[in-house]
């Protein structure tokens, strides 16, 4: 048999090494040692890590790369960011949003990021972002899975027409129901919005992903309502709470009751480490709270947790480069997840855990999965995070769609000439 692509001598995220991966007709045909069949293209992994593609489960593609438009966020706060977005929204055009989003997708592909769930603001009667991102979704489909969430940024009830616009966006083909209960005027309105949004999803057979309790207020408990509604409506496995930062500040006894409810309801959790560590705790003097949700505790409870990038060069965040390894690194630092097992789990938080949230089919490196993967300049997942490893090759459906030269520096030191390969320092034994 002849394959389309044969990858030789790969290490896998689960710790197995020395494996070949054969691809045919866009799928993985075999993962074994010593495959000797012919292939149209052969990629020598040289013992380095081959991972399923990175997945970003929480992003805002309608705002990305808009930094400085119409002005900079001078305070760097969440509230000025929201106000700034409100100034920019009337100025948006479909063409400009499409152009920026496509440029971001190019960057994402170069970083091995081949699936993104993006929220799209529906609090604009023109639905400019929705129209633009539905167009982008079609255009990028051959190389990137883009899933869209109808997101009432200014509040489902707080913003006029938001509820109607959200339904219009879903009618137009947006995939997931979004919301922002903590931004409604009262706790009651927030809870009411959670219930209404879950009912819309249940009626339409859709998934739910709410910006939920993105504050330092320990009494912001909309996640409780979200988990309750997920169970009541039989939405287990289809509901996600994004941010959940208030959980950082909640009373421990209350959390001990809350986490089993989230687990039983099959609700997924998303932390956005780069954004949570910069936007939370802003009212604190010292000590300052980190604000990130309780990742290790949720993991221990069997809750599926993932890390999102959230923002790249937009009104809320002027940093970022589409690098999910930077996200994983920040996540493990903020959560103090420093055991070997914890660090490997942080890699799962930007690969297979978010893939479950999106419901991606054929994701993984098993036989029969889509032939989508990334060859990294690293021996294993921990080294990949440590180095933000170079993506040597990005493969989609068995075809190499991006390559990068290995990171390597030539030294010009007297007495110590030579080369430094950043991936040359790691202990090679796993464990
Ligand atoms: Zn967000």
PDB file of C-alpha atoms in Angstrom, residues 1-10 18-25 27-46 50 371 373 375 393 395 397-400:
ATOM      1  CA  UNK A   1       0.000   0.000   0.000  1.00  0.00           C
ATOM      2  CA  UNK A   2       1.145   3.550  -0.698  1.00  0.00           C
ATOM      3  CA  UNK A   3       0.374   6.381   1.724  1.00  0.00           C
ATOM      4  CA  UNK A   4       0.013  10.102   1.095  1.00  0.00           C
ATOM      5  CA  UNK A   5       2.192  11.070   4.050  1.00  0.00           C
ATOM      6  CA  UNK A   6       4.426   9.049   6.355  1.00  0.00           C
ATOM      7  CA  UNK A   7       5.850  10.592   9.540  1.00  0.00           C
ATOM      8  CA  UNK A   8       8.864   8.689  10.849  1.00  0.00           C
ATOM      9  CA  UNK A   9      10.093   8.379  14.442  1.00  0.00           C
ATOM     10  CA  UNK A  10       7.596  10.518  16.350  1.00  0.00           C
ATOM     11  CA  UNK A  18       9.687   5.859  18.083  1.00  0.00           C
ATOM     12  CA  UNK A  19       6.372   5.608  16.237  1.00  0.00           C
ATOM     13  CA  UNK A  20       5.566   6.160  12.570  1.00  0.00           C
ATOM     14  CA  UNK A  21       2.279   7.739  11.495  1.00  0.00           C
ATOM     15  CA  UNK A  22       0.880   6.818   8.076  1.00  0.00           C
ATOM     16  CA  UNK A  23      -1.819   8.962   6.464  1.00  0.00           C
ATOM     17  CA  UNK A  24      -4.142   8.186   3.556  1.00  0.00           C
ATOM     18  CA  UNK A  25      -7.222   9.974   2.217  1.00  0.00           C
ATOM     19  CA  UNK A  27      -7.044  10.172   7.784  1.00  0.00           C
ATOM     20  CA  UNK A  28      -4.532   8.393   9.981  1.00  0.00           C
ATOM     21  CA  UNK A  29      -4.184   4.874   8.569  1.00  0.00           C
ATOM     22  CA  UNK A  30      -1.678   3.478  11.065  1.00  0.00           C
ATOM     23  CA  UNK A  31       0.407   4.455  14.115  1.00  0.00           C
ATOM     24  CA  UNK A  32       3.122   1.824  14.564  1.00  0.00           C
ATOM     25  CA  UNK A  33       6.867   1.391  14.841  1.00  0.00           C
ATOM     26  CA  UNK A  34       8.784   0.689  11.632  1.00  0.00           C
ATOM     27  CA  UNK A  35       6.184   1.243   8.902  1.00  0.00           C
ATOM     28  CA  UNK A  36       8.068   0.560   5.687  1.00  0.00           C
ATOM     29  CA  UNK A  37       5.436   1.174   2.991  1.00  0.00           C
ATOM     30  CA  UNK A  38       5.864   3.770   0.247  1.00  0.00           C
ATOM     31  CA  UNK A  39       4.536   7.312   0.717  1.00  0.00           C
ATOM     32  CA  UNK A  40       4.305  10.344  -1.539  1.00  0.00           C
ATOM     33  CA  UNK A  41       5.787  12.499   1.222  1.00  0.00           C
ATOM     34  CA  UNK A  42       7.956  11.478   4.174  1.00  0.00           C
ATOM     35  CA  UNK A  43       8.497  13.672   7.226  1.00  0.00           C
ATOM     36  CA  UNK A  44      11.299  12.678   9.613  1.00  0.00           C
ATOM     37  CA  UNK A  45      10.218  13.728  13.125  1.00  0.00           C
ATOM     38  CA  UNK A  46      13.659  12.778  14.479  1.00  0.00           C
ATOM     39  CA  UNK A  50       3.889  15.064  17.202  1.00  0.00           C
ATOM     40  CA  UNK A 371      -4.720  13.335   9.720  1.00  0.00           C
ATOM     41  CA  UNK A 373      -1.235  17.220  13.678  1.00  0.00           C
ATOM     42  CA  UNK A 375       5.439  18.475  14.628  1.00  0.00           C
ATOM     43  CA  UNK A 393       5.376  21.321  10.411  1.00  0.00           C
ATOM     44  CA  UNK A 395      -0.459  18.978   8.850  1.00  0.00           C
ATOM     45  CA  UNK A 397      -5.904  16.121   6.385  1.00  0.00           C
ATOM     46  CA  UNK A 398      -2.566  14.529   5.547  1.00  0.00           C
ATOM     47  CA  UNK A 399      -1.073  17.577   3.821  1.00  0.00           C
ATOM     48  CA  UNK A 400       1.704  19.815   5.168  1.00  0.00           C
TER      49      UNK A 400
END
